[in-house]
Short mmCIF file of C-alpha atoms in Angstrom, two decimals:
data_model
loop_
_atom_site.label_atom_id
_atom_site.label_comp_id
_atom_site.label_asym_id
_atom_site.label_seq_id
_atom_site.Cartn_x
_atom_site.Cartn_y
_atom_site.Cartn_z
CA MET T 584 0.53 0.24 0.53
CA GLU T 585 1.07 3.16 -1.21
CA ILE T 586 0.68 6.01 1.59
CA ARG T 587 1.29 9.93 1.22
CA ASP T 588 1.39 11.82 4.05
CA ASN T 589 1.33 15.82 4.24
CA GLU T 590 0.21 17.88 6.91
CA ASN T 591 -3.56 17.71 6.77
CA ILE T 592 -4.67 15.32 4.25
CA CYS T 593 -3.50 11.13 3.99
CA ILE T 594 -3.57 9.25 0.94
CA LEU T 595 -3.48 5.39 0.95
CA ALA T 596 -2.97 3.73 -2.07
CA PRO T 597 -3.74 0.16 -2.65
CA MET T 598 -1.49 -1.92 -5.05
CA SER T 599 -2.41 -4.58 -5.34
CA SER T 600 -4.83 -5.22 -8.40
CA LYS T 601 -8.14 -7.07 -6.43
CA LEU T 602 -8.61 -6.17 -2.88
CA ASP T 603 -9.18 -8.74 -0.91
CA ARG T 604 -10.02 -9.17 3.33
CA SER T 605 -6.26 -9.09 3.92
CA GLN T 606 -6.08 -5.65 2.25
CA CYS T 607 -9.63 -4.27 4.34
CA LEU T 608 -7.83 -4.78 7.34
CA ARG T 609 -4.44 -3.23 6.61
CA LEU T 610 -6.96 -1.09 5.07
CA SER T 611 -9.07 -0.50 8.06
CA GLU T 612 -6.07 0.05 11.10
CA ARG T 613 -4.97 2.45 8.98
CA VAL T 614 -7.74 4.32 8.24
CA LEU T 615 -9.23 4.74 11.81
CA ASN T 616 -5.91 5.26 13.72
CA ASP T 617 -5.72 8.43 11.18
CA ASN T 618 -6.87 11.87 12.91
CA ARG T 619 -6.27 13.86 9.78
CA LYS T 620 -8.55 13.92 6.98
CA ILE T 621 -8.39 10.46 4.45
CA ALA T 622 -8.16 8.98 1.49
CA ILE T 623 -8.26 5.70 -0.72
CA ASP T 624 -7.07 6.34 -4.36
CA LEU T 625 -8.46 3.22 -6.71
CA LYS T 626 -6.46 4.27 -9.16
CA PHE T 627 -4.86 0.42 -9.88
CA VAL T 628 -7.56 -1.55 -8.27
CA GLN T 629 -9.89 -3.80 -11.15
CA ASP T 630 -11.63 -5.59 -8.81
CA CYS T 631 -13.14 -5.54 -5.19
CA THR T 632 -14.96 -8.38 -2.86
CA ILE T 633 -17.80 -7.34 -0.76
CA ASP T 634 -14.47 -7.62 1.69
CA PHE T 635 -14.08 -4.16 0.97
CA ILE T 636 -17.93 -3.16 0.44
CA GLU T 637 -18.35 -3.86 3.82
CA THR T 638 -15.69 -2.39 5.26
CA LEU T 639 -15.89 1.01 3.80
CA LYS T 640 -19.71 1.11 4.90
CA ASN T 641 -17.83 -0.27 8.65
CA ILE T 642 -15.76 2.75 8.13
CA SER T 643 -17.79 5.83 6.96
CA SER T 644 -20.20 5.06 9.81
CA ILE T 645 -17.13 6.13 12.20
CA LYS T 646 -14.87 8.12 9.84
CA LYS T 647 -15.06 9.81 7.17
CA ILE T 648 -13.64 9.34 4.33
CA GLY T 649 -13.61 10.39 -0.13
CA ILE T 650 -12.19 7.82 -2.74
CA PHE T 651 -11.25 8.85 -5.80
CA ASN T 652 -9.42 7.16 -9.06
CA ILE T 653 -12.90 5.25 -9.21
CA PRO T 654 -12.84 2.96 -11.92
CA SER T 655 -16.02 2.22 -13.17
CA ASP T 656 -16.96 -1.46 -12.48
CA ILE T 657 -16.57 -0.20 -9.09
CA PHE T 658 -18.60 3.30 -9.13
CA VAL T 659 -21.32 1.51 -11.03
CA LEU T 660 -20.92 -1.31 -7.31
CA PHE T 661 -21.06 2.24 -5.00
CA ASN T 662 -23.77 4.06 -7.22
CA VAL T 663 -26.06 0.40 -6.80
CA MET T 664 -25.16 -0.55 -3.26
CA GLY T 665 -25.57 3.00 -1.86
CA ILE T 666 -22.48 3.44 -1.38
CA ASP T 667 -21.72 7.24 -2.22
CA LYS T 668 -24.66 8.02 0.54
CA ASN T 669 -22.03 7.69 2.89
CA LEU T 670 -19.30 8.42 1.42
CA LYS T 671 -16.76 10.82 -0.68
CA LEU T 672 -16.93 10.70 -4.07
CA PHE T 673 -14.43 12.07 -6.55
CA VAL T 674 -12.89 11.75 -9.55
CA CYS T 675 -9.55 13.37 -9.49
CA GLU T 676 -6.65 13.99 -6.60
CA PRO T 677 -7.24 17.73 -6.56
CA ASP T 678 -11.06 17.48 -6.29
CA PHE T 679 -10.75 16.22 -2.66
CA GLU T 680 -8.20 18.20 -1.57
CA GLU T 681 -10.62 21.45 -2.61
CA ASP T 682 -13.53 19.56 -1.66
CA SER T 683 -14.98 20.69 -4.21
CA ARG T 684 -17.08 18.62 -7.50
CA GLN T 685 -17.92 15.71 -5.82
CA LEU T 686 -19.39 12.31 -7.35
CA ILE T 687 -23.48 12.63 -6.72
CA ASN T 688 -25.84 10.20 -8.03
CA ARG T 689 -28.83 11.69 -8.02
CA GLN T 690 -31.19 9.80 -9.37
CA PHE T 691 -34.01 11.52 -11.08
CA SER T 692 -37.35 10.24 -12.94
CA VAL T 693 -39.58 11.73 -15.22
CA LEU T 694 -42.92 12.62 -14.06
#
């Protein structure tokens, strides 16, 4: 896992292409033990297990985190499972740092 630290921001970038249970445990320990603003960079990730999604749900109930560089397959899962309601999703790192241009699924319907 690559860790990019700043004075008030910590960015975690898993280096494996698939996030499984062991990666999730390492990720959750790091996120919960840090007091700074934290984001997860998914640029190297191509697939994830249900453990990763459950870990994100658990972490988001305790601490606010951001996620960026989300692959399209995982982004669809986040929207279908409602993860986007608990986490802040961004397109890129500068958007996270500025806390602007957040990805939001509005689910509009035509009447």
